[in-house]
Amino acid sequence: MTKIIKINPNNIDADALWEAAEILKGGGLCAFPTETVYGLGADATNADAVGKIFLAKGRPQDNPLIVHISRVDEVYPLVKTIPPKAPFLMERFWGGPLTLIMERSDVVAPEVSAGLGTVAIRLVSHPVANALIRMSGVPVAAPSANISGRPSPTAAAHVIQDLMGRVDCIIDGGNTFYGIESTVLDLTEEVPVILRPGAVTAEEIREVIGEVSFGAGEGAPKSPGMKYTHYSPDAEVYGVEYGTKPQINRDGKTGVLSYGEQNIDADIILHGGGNAEEYAACLFYNLREFDARGAKTIYAVLPPPGGMGDAVRNRLLKAAGGRIIQGEKL
Ligand code: TXA
Ligand code: MG
């Protein structure tokens, strides 16, 4: 049975949150809101509990999980060493949507890292997530709280849709803030590598530590998660470059996710907003909404690269399996 616990992030009911913390401490599964997307948590030091995450999501065993903490000092037991650039990044971006990859200590269950010698760690700023982790007293391994391959959940209703009956508890703490996942940065390389662009941009990271590179992206061996189809609604997704007008196929119900000034005629038109931050905030919500309205095909206008545009493009191109429809320049 899945217990739903409603918690107002602006006025946290400590008794209600204790109930969820007890579930985590006892080796159970609890979904909770973070500032990026909802996560599905388990005690990262308990191999059995971590195993349940993979089962509940139908997640491939070789795709490692992020460990979430509530205070900076909780990072030390989880890693072998702190790389020299890490403190600057922690100071600037923690708590917040930046995940750092470092050498894993034996405190972290090896299942969390899918056998890799590294571990991904993120200090969360969302008041519900932060208080939950603090109360549970354990580091919390948590992937996004969706069935593997589906769009990440940005509201409790999405988690309920995917995981009802498969987890012990779901905390309903309202909508997440960024709507897109954290940036994953590998600090085990001389020049740090962005394995997944996210809510902290490459430009912001460069301001703090200088040079960073982008991972090979799709299929990069260092970020196992990136090789799977991801973020996909039931409808077929195609990317459309901003400022181009493609011929679209109007067989079946067609959806368009528009952006900025650009629109394309379709049966269902949802607006992605006027900048990449707005686009990100409602991206996964919009993808699920097209499914709910029976769209067969979705044409999504891609925001230009740079800043948060990188993260939105990454998710849309994953959802589209890399397919971009070419069109004449406007
Ligand atoms: O915002 C987020 O990051 C959300 C919230 C819940 O914190 N979590 C999230 O987790 O998006 P997940 O499991 O959906 O994505 C984690 C990504 C995957 O691409 C995975 O392959 C990568 O991080 N990752 C985790 N540990 C890694 C490691 N040790 N080395 C390389 N990549 C790793
Ligand atoms: Mg995910």
XYZ file of C-alpha atoms and ligand atoms in Angstrom:
364
model
C 0.000 0.000 0.000
C 1.202 3.482 -0.816
C 0.618 6.177 1.775
C 0.201 9.729 0.442
C 1.465 12.401 2.835
C 0.623 16.016 2.009
C 3.182 18.555 3.216
C 3.200 22.306 2.655
C 6.820 23.343 1.868
C 6.177 26.776 3.391
C 4.878 25.363 6.671
C 6.297 21.890 7.256
C 4.325 19.563 9.525
C 7.162 17.812 11.374
C 4.968 14.931 12.623
C 3.847 14.086 9.095
C 7.430 14.246 7.827
C 8.636 11.978 10.658
C 6.386 9.265 9.308
C 8.173 9.426 5.941
C 11.610 9.613 7.625
C 10.795 6.434 9.597
C 9.946 4.652 6.338
C 13.336 5.631 4.846
C 15.199 4.633 8.022
C 13.399 1.288 8.034
C 14.544 0.416 4.493
C 11.357 1.503 2.695
C 10.797 3.627 -0.420
C 9.534 7.197 -0.229
C 8.975 9.645 -3.108
C 9.529 13.314 -2.282
C 9.700 16.688 -4.033
C 13.096 18.318 -4.672
C 13.822 21.703 -6.269
C 14.374 19.945 -9.633
C 11.967 16.988 -10.010
C 10.418 14.440 -7.605
C 12.840 11.750 -6.396
C 12.246 8.159 -5.267
C 14.352 7.717 -2.132
C 15.871 4.862 -0.151
C 18.665 4.591 2.447
C 21.880 4.726 0.360
C 23.748 2.628 2.944
C 21.217 -0.244 2.741
C 21.711 -2.494 -0.316
C 18.270 -4.152 0.024
C 16.501 -0.798 0.169
C 18.439 0.457 -2.870
C 17.527 -2.727 -4.759
C 13.836 -1.911 -4.298
C 14.290 1.387 -6.197
C 15.436 -0.458 -9.320
C 12.472 -2.865 -9.071
C 9.836 -0.158 -8.491
C 11.032 1.929 -11.464
C 11.940 -0.931 -13.775
C 15.366 0.717 -13.951
C 18.293 -1.067 -15.643
C 20.738 -2.329 -12.973
C 23.726 -0.637 -14.627
C 22.350 2.903 -14.265
C 23.736 4.477 -11.045
C 21.772 6.662 -8.602
C 22.409 10.088 -7.069
C 22.911 10.253 -3.282
C 21.121 13.198 -1.635
C 22.329 14.905 1.535
C 21.034 17.755 3.737
C 24.266 19.429 4.963
C 27.732 19.856 3.451
C 29.516 17.879 6.177
C 27.486 14.764 5.264
C 29.550 14.446 2.078
C 32.817 13.458 3.811
C 31.926 9.873 4.852
C 30.591 9.123 1.351
C 33.761 9.854 -0.655
C 37.442 8.859 -0.581
C 38.738 12.362 -1.230
C 37.334 15.787 -2.012
C 38.736 16.907 -5.396
C 40.420 20.354 -5.252
C 37.724 22.147 -7.289
C 34.823 20.649 -5.311
C 34.743 23.069 -2.344
C 34.326 26.066 -4.686
C 31.399 24.411 -6.442
C 29.788 23.311 -3.156
C 30.127 26.816 -1.771
C 28.456 28.364 -4.819
C 25.818 25.798 -5.858
C 24.910 23.629 -2.817
C 22.094 23.239 -1.833
C 20.820 23.303 -5.310
C 20.671 21.527 -8.647
C 24.333 20.493 -9.066
C 25.359 16.833 -8.694
C 29.084 16.129 -8.218
C 30.771 12.832 -9.086
C 33.635 11.801 -6.822
C 35.415 8.606 -5.701
C 33.011 6.440 -3.675
C 33.748 5.277 -0.099
C 32.567 1.935 1.293
C 29.788 3.644 3.287
C 27.719 3.879 0.092
C 26.112 0.590 -0.972
C 27.865 -0.480 -4.223
C 24.397 -1.023 -5.797
C 23.890 2.767 -5.676
C 26.758 3.237 -8.122
C 25.933 0.171 -10.212
C 29.400 -1.168 -9.446
C 31.313 2.002 -10.449
C 34.063 3.282 -8.155
C 32.457 6.716 -8.116
C 29.368 8.204 -6.496
C 27.106 11.098 -7.537
C 26.189 13.455 -4.666
C 23.803 16.371 -4.403
C 22.854 18.609 -1.454
C 19.182 19.506 -1.861
C 17.713 22.935 -1.112
C 14.012 22.048 -1.280
C 12.730 22.498 2.292
C 10.757 19.233 2.293
C 13.592 17.145 0.802
C 16.172 18.751 3.052
C 14.166 18.247 6.257
C 13.251 14.679 5.267
C 16.893 13.684 4.763
C 17.947 15.386 7.988
C 15.216 13.596 9.972
C 15.953 10.200 8.416
C 19.613 10.501 9.476
C 20.843 8.613 6.400
C 22.117 9.626 2.945
C 19.242 9.091 0.501
C 19.754 7.460 -2.899
C 17.113 8.792 -5.288
C 16.535 8.726 -9.037
C 13.663 10.699 -10.541
C 10.352 9.208 -9.306
C 9.019 8.029 -12.679
C 8.765 4.622 -14.319
C 12.060 4.230 -16.186
C 11.979 5.936 -19.599
C 8.960 8.192 -18.864
C 9.101 11.992 -18.395
C 10.355 12.975 -14.923
C 7.650 13.966 -12.404
C 7.291 17.614 -11.433
C 4.057 17.181 -9.441
C 2.830 14.515 -7.010
C 0.077 13.561 -9.489
C 2.800 12.379 -11.933
C 4.392 10.219 -9.249
C 1.001 8.759 -8.331
C 0.390 8.015 -12.036
C 3.649 6.044 -12.297
C 4.360 4.560 -8.853
C 1.086 4.128 -6.923
C 1.128 0.671 -5.294
C 4.857 0.217 -6.012
C 6.343 2.361 -3.205
C 5.664 2.824 0.529
C 4.954 6.528 0.524
C 4.594 9.569 -1.722
C 4.996 13.034 -0.239
C 2.820 15.580 -2.028
C 4.694 18.863 -1.625
C 3.321 20.691 -4.659
C 5.141 21.520 -7.895
C 8.938 21.386 -8.106
C 10.768 24.652 -8.823
C 13.123 24.163 -11.804
C 11.175 21.358 -13.499
C 14.327 19.831 -14.958
C 16.968 17.624 -13.319
C 20.262 18.623 -11.775
C 23.450 19.136 -13.763
C 25.743 16.102 -13.373
C 29.425 17.099 -13.236
C 32.237 14.535 -13.151
C 35.064 15.785 -10.913
C 37.257 12.701 -11.312
C 38.751 14.075 -14.566
C 41.498 16.733 -14.758
C 39.050 18.934 -16.696
C 35.611 18.363 -15.128
C 32.998 16.940 -17.510
C 29.303 17.807 -17.696
C 27.710 14.384 -18.144
C 24.168 15.786 -18.103
C 23.324 19.474 -18.646
C 20.802 20.688 -16.094
C 19.508 23.540 -14.007
C 23.012 24.879 -13.210
C 24.428 26.022 -16.554
C 27.887 25.399 -18.049
C 28.466 29.166 -18.065
C 27.781 29.379 -14.314
C 30.157 26.485 -13.588
C 32.940 28.020 -15.744
C 32.672 31.250 -13.766
C 33.663 29.317 -10.638
C 36.244 26.721 -11.792
C 37.270 27.723 -15.320
C 37.413 25.086 -18.015
C 34.785 22.329 -18.213
C 33.956 20.031 -21.094
C 30.764 18.377 -22.267
C 30.561 14.579 -22.173
C 29.944 12.734 -25.415
C 26.257 13.007 -24.484
C 24.129 10.199 -25.850
C 25.754 6.860 -25.171
C 28.657 8.335 -23.211
C 30.139 5.370 -21.349
C 30.822 7.491 -18.241
C 27.169 8.381 -17.725
C 25.373 5.069 -18.055
C 21.949 6.701 -17.762
C 22.409 8.683 -20.942
C 22.408 5.636 -23.197
C 18.768 4.763 -22.530
C 15.665 6.286 -24.109
C 14.458 8.813 -21.614
C 11.851 11.392 -20.777
C 9.523 9.864 -23.386
C 5.777 10.378 -23.475
C 3.634 7.788 -25.342
C 3.387 10.106 -28.371
C 6.213 10.230 -30.958
C 8.369 13.310 -30.397
C 10.222 15.338 -33.073
C 12.450 18.353 -32.479
C 12.043 21.513 -34.580
C 14.831 24.128 -34.591
C 13.681 27.576 -33.472
C 13.252 29.866 -36.481
C 12.432 27.087 -38.963
C 9.052 26.000 -40.320
C 8.834 22.295 -41.157
C 6.105 20.461 -43.068
C 4.411 18.426 -40.376
C 2.387 15.261 -40.752
C -1.215 15.918 -39.637
C -2.287 12.245 -39.563
C -3.751 11.550 -36.134
C -3.839 14.094 -33.337
C -0.845 16.410 -33.575
C 0.659 18.382 -30.722
C 2.995 21.350 -30.901
C 5.116 22.570 -28.010
C 5.772 26.137 -29.072
C 8.468 28.499 -27.868
C 8.958 32.248 -27.912
C 7.357 33.847 -30.948
C 7.297 30.638 -32.918
C 4.104 28.731 -33.485
C 3.071 25.912 -35.801
C -0.534 24.931 -36.429
C -1.686 21.692 -34.766
C -4.632 20.053 -32.941
C -3.136 20.714 -29.511
C -0.816 23.668 -28.936
C 0.946 24.068 -25.586
C 3.227 27.020 -25.006
C 6.728 26.417 -23.647
C 7.197 30.031 -22.587
C 9.383 32.970 -23.542
C 12.772 31.791 -22.246
C 14.517 28.494 -21.536
C 13.848 28.698 -17.764
C 10.097 28.920 -18.359
C 10.356 26.145 -20.948
C 12.145 23.891 -18.443
C 9.674 24.575 -15.633
C 6.727 23.103 -17.566
C 8.519 20.773 -20.011
C 7.751 17.419 -18.366
C 4.283 18.588 -17.344
C 3.594 19.480 -20.999
C 4.876 16.151 -22.331
C 2.522 14.280 -19.991
C -0.318 16.659 -20.915
C -0.003 15.772 -24.636
C -0.451 12.095 -23.698
C -3.465 12.902 -21.518
C -5.069 14.686 -24.496
C -4.377 11.796 -26.865
C -1.659 13.291 -29.079
C -0.107 10.826 -31.528
C 2.800 13.050 -32.560
C 4.475 15.968 -30.783
C 6.559 18.608 -32.554
C 8.627 20.447 -29.970
C 10.356 23.712 -30.837
C 13.923 23.555 -29.475
C 15.227 26.628 -27.634
C 18.624 27.836 -28.900
C 21.730 26.297 -27.231
C 23.444 27.994 -24.274
C 22.394 28.492 -20.654
C 19.336 26.509 -19.607
C 18.648 25.948 -23.322
C 21.280 23.170 -23.233
C 19.310 21.189 -20.628
C 15.963 21.620 -22.400
C 17.465 20.580 -25.759
C 19.138 17.561 -24.135
C 15.833 16.282 -22.659
C 13.790 16.980 -25.812
C 16.344 15.322 -28.071
C 16.421 12.273 -25.767
C 12.613 12.139 -25.862
C 12.783 12.450 -29.674
C 15.466 9.782 -30.030
C 17.597 12.476 -31.697
C 15.097 13.157 -34.533
C 14.967 16.766 -35.737
C 12.577 17.742 -38.555
C 14.262 20.139 -40.970
C 12.243 23.055 -42.284
C 12.674 26.235 -44.277
C 14.227 29.172 -42.413
C 11.711 31.789 -41.305
O 17.621 16.517 -10.219
C 17.991 15.345 -10.167
O 19.169 15.017 -10.420
C 16.966 14.282 -9.788
C 16.503 14.576 -8.353
C 15.581 13.523 -7.820
O 17.629 14.731 -7.525
N 17.506 12.962 -9.900
C 17.753 12.368 -11.093
O 18.216 11.074 -10.988
O 17.558 12.914 -12.149
P 18.282 10.060 -12.209
O 18.612 8.744 -11.618
O 17.034 10.150 -12.985
O 19.509 10.545 -13.059
C 20.820 10.415 -12.529
C 21.859 10.566 -13.625
C 21.838 9.398 -14.583
O 22.068 9.874 -15.905
C 23.010 8.542 -14.090
O 23.568 7.730 -15.109
C 23.978 9.608 -13.627
O 23.154 10.611 -13.033
N 24.902 9.098 -12.585
C 24.615 8.756 -11.312
N 25.708 8.287 -10.668
C 26.721 8.341 -11.554
C 28.111 7.982 -11.507
N 28.670 7.490 -10.397
N 28.842 8.167 -12.636
C 28.279 8.667 -13.776
N 26.966 9.027 -13.880
C 26.208 8.855 -12.793
Mg 15.599 10.032 -14.380
